[in-house]
Amino acid sequence: MTNSEFFKQANLIGGTWTAADNGASFDVINPADGEVIGQVPKSGVAETRKAIEAAEAAFGDFRRTTANERAAWLRKMHDVMLDNQAELAQILTMEQGKPLAEANGEIAIGAAYLLWFAEEARRIYGEIVPSPWKDKKVMVNRYPVGVVAAITPWNFPSSMLARKIGPAIAAGCTSVVKPASQTPYSALAWGVIAEKAGLPTGVINILTGSAGEIGGEITSNPLVKKLTFTGSTGVGKILIKQAAETVKKVSMELGGNAPFIVFDDADIDRSIAGAIASKYRNSGQTCVCTNRFFVQAGIYDQFVEKFNTAVNALKVGDGTGEGVQQGPLIDMAAVEKVEELLTDATNTGAKVVAGGKRHSLGGSFFEPTVVTGVKPEMRIAKEEIFGPVSAVIKFDTENQVLAMANDSEYGLACYCYTKDLGRAFRMTDQLEYGLVGINEGIITTPEAPFGGMKESGLGSEGGNRGIDEYLNTQYACIGGLEHT
């Protein structure tokens, strides 16, 4: 895949593929085998400033393009992605490790976001408000915010960018993108996608390198009008503080601690299928992954038995392998974090009933794991695991599980399985989460808003609200309209 035209090892700034000013670079590692894939620029403040200035220079003309023109570019980008889906998925799996089936799905949903926002570009409506004055008109207009900075994570290195680039282009904004250092190639491929679609130069600028230096310049530079970030709550808080100095618009999709609730009346087989999908997708490395399983006492033993069987049947291996369902964790630091949480849990009374250790494949592969006897106060139930470990907690009543599920500073995603229609609505109303899945384990779609409550973030991506984050609202009062 390193011979692919989508495989770039340079920054894209103002339409030019370029190295870091001092020629510095860093290695990118394939997590499946530990081999070096290649090198990308180790950029810092100077390169970031150039990228921001290129985006600002492009913004003047791009903001004046029509909605139809921007929609056409987005549709072309969508087509380029789907026409080259297999190639883009191979690059994604090579640098991130997820199975090819999941990588193909990620490219597909990324393209779907582009198509969605191509349609939304033509629906950036204003308003004529009934005026309180006879001689004045009251209008509300919406305009692109300007230069957008996007910082994206390694777990979904392509689709997370689609959710930011799509609405930015649709609104008429230009962008500066900083991908995660572990997975830069999927982001750099977006530069090629944009070129093939004929997007004007400077509308998308992509650079790799020092998170501290690039992030610091992005948050302090007054030319950047909006910051959108997906990542940990800790880093998000730092960026919010830094962005406050220049009062930027911010949207944050941060950490999660998703509860998965299974009531006695649930369809157990359906709940098992949903549990596998919501927990072990991407080796448990998603912000909406289940972190805590709450199972009602009446079916607890039956659920655990069936769940263990399903977990033990998962095929672990290199993501390019036939039928592989779980790839490696992103790096050894992720493995050590999982081990630390498991050790704390077992030392305080929990029991590993499936998996529980590094996989025989070596490297950063880890066995799909189930832990029972977990208590809500344990670290494994409080902290985001971000690995293939299921922490199972027994509960008795609806009120009890609601209190336990909401007892978290996070509020991104949650899941609930029940056949009781009244209970389904009660849970939806009372669970303090931005995304709720009732009898479903996979719920993300471009047509719906994606965003959290509490410390899981600010703003929404996707849906008919996703583009609002990239627009400023202006009120105009037009006077002097009295009859003569």
XYZ file of C-alpha atoms in Angstrom:
484
model
C 0.000 0.000 0.000
C 2.959 2.355 0.337
C 2.906 2.613 -3.475
C -0.680 3.852 -3.475
C -1.314 7.352 -4.817
C -3.312 7.969 -1.620
C -0.285 7.177 0.558
C 1.367 10.540 1.202
C 4.300 11.255 3.495
C 4.216 15.054 3.334
C 2.184 17.966 4.651
C -0.406 19.547 2.378
C -0.194 23.335 2.755
C -1.763 25.712 0.277
C -2.008 23.003 -2.357
C 1.651 21.947 -2.083
C 2.934 18.676 -0.630
C 5.878 19.627 1.550
C 8.229 18.380 4.269
C 8.792 20.020 7.654
C 10.874 23.187 7.368
C 13.861 21.535 9.050
C 13.364 18.203 7.321
C 12.514 16.408 10.574
C 10.227 13.380 10.470
C 8.996 10.532 12.658
C 8.174 6.869 12.118
C 4.667 5.463 11.806
C 4.285 1.897 13.110
C 1.969 -0.892 11.997
C 0.461 -2.089 15.327
C -0.108 -5.597 13.959
C 3.569 -6.419 13.407
C 5.546 -3.516 14.903
C 7.117 -2.720 11.532
C 7.780 0.842 10.376
C 5.358 1.827 7.619
C 7.082 5.080 6.738
C 7.872 8.577 7.956
C 5.842 11.787 8.026
C 6.904 15.383 8.759
C 7.530 16.416 12.341
C 5.947 19.835 12.002
C 5.728 22.555 14.600
C 4.716 26.184 15.023
C 6.154 27.513 11.754
C 4.448 24.960 9.520
C 1.170 25.338 11.413
C 1.237 29.094 10.931
C 1.793 28.617 7.194
C -1.143 26.203 7.010
C -3.399 28.643 8.868
C -2.354 31.495 6.592
C -2.997 29.327 3.524
C -6.474 28.505 4.823
C -7.154 32.183 5.528
C -6.001 33.163 2.032
C -8.312 30.560 0.470
C -11.283 31.527 2.646
C -11.973 34.874 0.931
C -12.900 33.233 -2.353
C -14.270 29.990 -0.972
C -16.847 31.675 1.243
C -18.322 33.288 -1.876
C -18.851 29.992 -3.696
C -22.442 28.896 -4.092
C -24.046 26.129 -2.096
C -24.437 24.153 -5.316
C -20.714 24.423 -6.062
C -19.776 23.231 -2.590
C -22.313 20.413 -2.770
C -20.825 19.311 -6.094
C -17.310 19.159 -4.625
C -18.551 17.107 -1.688
C -20.356 14.685 -3.993
C -17.182 14.286 -6.058
C -15.170 13.595 -2.904
C -17.805 11.029 -1.911
C -17.420 9.313 -5.283
C -13.608 9.320 -5.077
C -13.799 7.631 -1.675
C -16.164 4.892 -2.796
C -14.319 4.339 -6.073
C -11.140 3.749 -4.048
C -12.706 2.245 -0.920
C -10.609 -0.934 -0.838
C -7.348 0.992 -1.235
C -8.229 3.527 1.465
C -9.336 0.728 3.797
C -6.027 -1.089 3.326
C -4.109 2.040 4.329
C -6.366 2.481 7.357
C -5.887 -1.107 8.547
C -2.140 -0.916 7.961
C -1.690 2.048 10.313
C -4.532 1.483 12.791
C -4.893 -2.288 13.007
C -8.666 -2.747 12.789
C -10.041 -5.584 10.628
C -10.481 -4.801 6.938
C -14.243 -5.269 7.209
C -14.374 -2.488 9.791
C -11.978 -0.312 7.779
C -14.174 -0.664 4.703
C -17.160 0.293 6.825
C -15.335 3.355 8.105
C -14.544 4.561 4.585
C -18.181 3.998 3.602
C -19.631 5.982 6.497
C -17.074 8.748 5.926
C -18.298 9.029 2.347
C -21.880 8.996 3.610
C -21.128 11.994 5.826
C -19.868 13.884 2.769
C -23.043 13.092 0.859
C -25.179 14.157 3.818
C -23.437 17.515 4.122
C -23.529 18.007 0.355
C -27.292 18.033 0.788
C -27.149 20.200 3.921
C -25.074 22.853 2.094
C -28.232 23.882 0.261
C -30.240 24.130 3.468
C -28.352 26.858 5.307
C -31.465 28.914 5.683
C -31.874 32.425 7.015
C -35.045 34.022 8.312
C -37.258 37.043 7.788
C -38.615 37.871 11.245
C -41.896 39.789 11.626
C -40.737 43.305 12.412
C -41.995 45.284 15.414
C -41.535 48.439 13.285
C -43.514 49.520 10.234
C -40.490 50.967 8.462
C -37.886 48.270 9.155
C -37.164 44.735 8.017
C -35.620 42.198 10.395
C -33.442 39.528 8.812
C -31.313 36.697 10.203
C -28.432 35.472 8.047
C -25.855 32.718 8.563
C -22.278 32.870 7.338
C -19.225 30.572 7.509
C -17.144 31.113 10.653
C -13.828 31.201 8.762
C -10.747 29.060 9.244
C -11.518 25.832 11.099
C -8.871 23.781 12.921
C -9.628 20.066 13.243
C -7.710 17.748 15.569
C -8.615 14.103 15.062
C -7.919 10.819 16.918
C -6.306 7.541 15.911
C -9.256 5.208 16.503
C -11.305 6.399 13.492
C -8.691 8.310 11.501
C -10.803 8.693 8.359
C -14.454 8.974 9.387
C -13.776 11.374 12.262
C -12.288 13.715 9.690
C -15.302 13.313 7.407
C -17.557 14.563 10.212
C -15.459 17.734 10.402
C -14.367 18.381 6.808
C -17.845 17.668 5.425
C -19.719 20.411 7.300
C -16.778 22.822 7.036
C -16.830 22.626 3.232
C -20.620 22.705 3.121
C -20.661 25.897 5.194
C -17.945 27.577 3.127
C -15.114 27.267 5.655
C -11.494 26.349 5.045
C -9.615 23.938 7.298
C -6.321 23.079 8.954
C -6.174 19.413 9.996
C -3.891 17.816 12.569
C -4.299 14.008 12.683
C -3.074 11.717 15.450
C 0.598 10.813 15.094
C -0.183 7.064 15.233
C -2.454 7.244 12.158
C -1.508 10.138 9.863
C -1.863 8.402 6.517
C -5.660 8.157 6.453
C -5.837 11.906 7.071
C -3.197 12.733 4.460
C -5.202 10.631 1.990
C -7.953 13.225 2.351
C -5.650 15.679 0.611
C -5.513 13.397 -2.424
C -9.292 12.904 -2.286
C -9.759 16.684 -2.317
C -7.332 17.098 -5.227
C -9.070 14.427 -7.283
C -12.432 16.098 -6.621
C -11.090 19.460 -7.779
C -11.491 21.255 -4.464
C -9.710 24.646 -4.614
C -6.202 24.723 -3.164
C -5.907 25.874 0.426
C -9.423 24.789 1.402
C -7.981 21.739 3.151
C -4.515 21.870 4.720
C -3.104 18.839 6.552
C 0.010 18.649 8.686
C 1.581 16.104 10.998
C 3.902 16.548 13.945
C 4.119 17.805 17.505
C 0.717 17.847 19.193
C 1.829 20.484 21.671
C 3.327 22.872 19.129
C 0.619 22.463 16.501
C -2.173 22.620 19.074
C -0.632 25.641 20.756
C -0.422 27.598 17.495
C -3.943 26.575 16.487
C -5.482 27.727 19.767
C -3.507 30.984 19.996
C -3.676 32.116 16.365
C -6.494 34.673 15.921
C -6.978 33.662 12.274
C -8.468 30.359 13.484
C -12.115 31.028 14.287
C -13.223 27.541 15.287
C -11.623 24.476 16.841
C -13.155 21.019 16.544
C -11.550 18.197 18.505
C -12.210 14.517 19.062
C -10.188 12.858 21.805
C -9.810 12.517 25.535
C -11.622 14.708 28.024
C -8.307 15.701 29.612
C -6.847 17.046 26.373
C -10.192 18.596 25.450
C -10.209 20.645 28.643
C -6.717 21.944 27.887
C -7.736 22.975 24.374
C -10.895 24.694 25.636
C -8.813 26.735 28.076
C -6.293 27.665 25.390
C -8.981 28.549 22.841
C -10.659 30.846 25.358
C -7.818 33.353 24.989
C -9.014 34.207 21.469
C -12.696 33.299 22.127
C -12.925 30.682 19.399
C -15.980 28.592 18.714
C -15.267 25.077 19.952
C -16.898 21.706 19.472
C -15.615 18.795 21.499
C -16.331 15.085 21.238
C -14.602 13.691 24.297
C -14.413 10.591 26.493
C -17.153 8.161 27.400
C -18.136 5.508 29.928
C -21.038 3.865 28.147
C -23.441 1.708 30.185
C -25.112 -1.282 28.509
C -28.236 -2.256 30.450
C -29.975 -5.615 30.010
C -33.290 -6.143 31.801
C -34.846 -9.496 32.679
C -37.424 -9.119 29.903
C -34.840 -8.463 27.156
C -34.262 -10.650 24.120
C -31.021 -12.185 25.392
C -29.712 -13.310 22.017
C -30.287 -9.843 20.586
C -28.581 -8.278 23.583
C -25.554 -10.586 23.167
C -25.218 -9.610 19.505
C -25.470 -5.941 20.460
C -22.973 -6.406 23.286
C -20.369 -7.919 20.961
C -20.865 -5.158 18.392
C -20.819 -2.277 20.857
C -17.885 -3.595 22.912
C -15.405 -5.407 20.674
C -15.630 -3.289 17.524
C -12.191 -1.762 16.905
C -10.872 -3.843 19.830
C -12.938 -1.783 22.251
C -11.176 1.407 21.176
C -14.135 3.676 20.459
C -15.598 6.512 22.484
C -19.075 4.938 22.275
C -17.890 1.427 23.224
C -19.670 -0.173 26.144
C -17.595 0.276 29.282
C -19.986 -1.135 31.892
C -22.485 -3.974 31.428
C -25.410 -3.867 33.859
C -27.375 -7.129 33.809
C -30.503 -7.709 35.896
C -30.253 -10.485 38.480
C -32.904 -12.732 36.916
C -30.901 -13.336 33.721
C -27.398 -12.506 34.951
C -26.013 -16.066 34.881
C -27.617 -16.871 31.540
C -26.317 -13.664 29.975
C -22.754 -14.203 31.244
C -22.703 -17.800 29.963
C -23.867 -16.836 26.457
C -21.686 -13.741 26.398
C -18.576 -15.749 27.300
C -19.299 -18.196 24.489
C -19.624 -15.363 21.974
C -16.502 -13.585 23.250
C -14.389 -16.732 23.152
C -15.448 -17.292 19.537
C -14.032 -13.969 18.335
C -11.145 -14.366 15.891
C -8.119 -12.239 16.806
C -5.366 -11.431 14.333
C -3.834 -9.083 11.813
C -6.659 -6.965 10.427
C -5.813 -8.048 6.881
C -6.420 -11.719 7.736
C -9.457 -13.645 6.554
C -12.364 -13.489 9.010
C -10.478 -11.514 11.665
C -12.869 -9.768 14.072
C -10.427 -8.135 16.469
C -7.070 -6.627 15.632
C -4.299 -5.334 17.907
C -4.542 -2.435 20.307
C -2.961 0.726 18.972
C 0.247 0.413 21.013
C 1.781 -1.113 24.132
C 0.682 1.826 26.288
C -2.914 0.816 25.551
C -2.152 -2.784 26.573
C -0.584 -1.646 29.830
C -3.610 0.530 30.643
C -5.932 -2.448 30.157
C -3.717 -4.646 32.341
C -3.617 -1.984 35.050
C -7.411 -1.786 35.204
C -7.764 -5.581 35.195
C -5.253 -5.953 38.027
C -7.078 -3.365 40.116
C -10.411 -5.100 39.481
C -9.213 -8.600 40.356
C -7.374 -7.318 43.436
C -10.642 -5.817 44.702
C -12.881 -8.844 44.141
C -13.720 -9.111 40.436
C -13.199 -12.350 38.506
C -11.909 -12.860 34.958
C -14.147 -15.447 33.267
C -12.897 -15.076 29.670
C -9.557 -13.909 28.312
C -7.720 -11.602 30.668
C -4.182 -11.496 29.281
C -1.999 -10.616 26.336
C -2.726 -12.724 23.288
C -0.359 -15.471 22.172
C 0.123 -13.519 18.933
C 2.326 -11.146 20.915
C 2.805 -7.439 20.320
C -0.188 -5.345 21.305
C -2.751 -8.095 20.732
C -4.967 -8.709 23.772
C -7.498 -11.453 24.438
C -11.195 -10.530 24.327
C -12.017 -10.420 28.021
C -15.022 -10.625 30.356
C -14.868 -9.720 34.043
C -17.710 -10.470 36.465
C -18.337 -9.443 40.056
C -17.469 -5.850 39.181
C -18.537 -3.145 41.632
C -19.444 0.400 40.513
C -16.684 1.899 42.655
C -13.902 -0.063 40.928
C -11.597 1.803 38.565
C -12.621 -0.467 35.692
C -16.172 0.850 36.094
C -15.131 4.479 36.558
C -12.464 4.950 33.906
C -12.705 4.559 30.137
C -11.155 1.146 29.390
C -10.507 1.643 25.657
C -9.737 -2.017 25.185
C -11.469 -5.400 24.639
C -12.578 -5.843 28.263
C -16.195 -6.170 29.407
C -16.929 -5.272 33.041
C -20.207 -6.941 34.109
C -22.253 -5.651 37.060
C -25.393 -7.257 38.526
C -28.418 -5.099 39.424
C -31.891 -5.629 40.842
C -34.225 -2.720 40.058
C -34.784 -0.094 37.389
C -34.172 2.791 39.764
C -30.968 1.196 41.003
C -29.514 0.755 37.515
C -30.494 4.270 36.462
C -28.588 5.705 39.400
C -25.533 3.555 38.678
C -25.595 4.256 34.935
C -25.804 8.023 35.450
C -23.123 8.032 38.146
C -20.382 9.241 35.818
C -18.890 12.524 34.705
C -19.279 11.221 31.147
C -22.448 11.286 29.081
C -21.749 10.216 25.512
C -23.472 6.918 24.625
C -25.596 4.332 26.425
C -27.505 1.191 25.494
C -30.580 -0.481 26.967
C -32.285 -3.781 26.163
C -35.898 -4.354 27.163
C -39.190 -5.475 25.596
C -41.200 -3.156 27.868
C -42.204 -0.122 25.778
C -42.894 2.031 28.814
C -39.505 1.190 30.302
C -37.794 1.959 26.992
C -39.206 5.492 27.055
C -38.486 5.935 30.760
C -34.862 4.974 30.202
C -34.556 7.255 27.189
C -35.917 10.164 29.219
C -33.754 9.581 32.283
C -30.396 8.356 30.973
C -28.041 11.352 30.916
C -26.382 10.575 27.591
C -26.296 12.255 24.199
C -26.773 8.979 22.293
C -29.206 6.268 23.390
C -29.535 2.842 21.785
C -32.675 0.902 22.700
C -32.273 -2.749 21.689
C -29.457 -1.675 19.338
C -25.687 -1.804 19.796
C -24.604 0.190 16.716
C -26.424 3.503 16.394
C -24.146 6.032 14.647
C -25.422 7.424 11.335
C -24.824 10.675 9.405
C -28.513 11.575 9.625
C -28.479 11.849 13.433
C -26.647 14.248 15.757
C -23.568 12.834 17.464
C -22.548 14.529 20.692
C -22.371 14.075 24.429
C -23.574 15.575 27.685
C -21.594 16.494 30.803
C -17.831 16.061 30.345
C -18.242 14.090 27.138
C -18.296 17.172 24.993
C -19.798 20.296 23.497
C -21.846 20.517 20.312
C -22.969 17.894 17.816
C -21.591 16.353 14.662
C -23.862 14.941 11.981
C -27.592 15.384 11.584
C -29.239 18.661 10.679
C -27.435 20.332 13.589
C -23.937 19.342 12.528
C -23.455 22.270 10.174
C -24.516 24.851 12.796
C -21.126 24.497 14.496
C -19.488 25.992 11.378
C -21.747 29.015 10.979
C -22.090 32.446 12.562
C -25.524 33.990 12.953
C -26.049 37.624 11.982
C -29.075 39.793 12.647
C -29.645 42.647 10.191
C -32.109 45.484 10.719
C -32.926 47.265 7.439
C -34.401 50.714 8.067
C -35.584 53.632 5.969
C -38.387 51.661 4.370
C -41.236 54.055 5.221
C -43.623 55.082 2.450
C -43.029 58.460 0.817
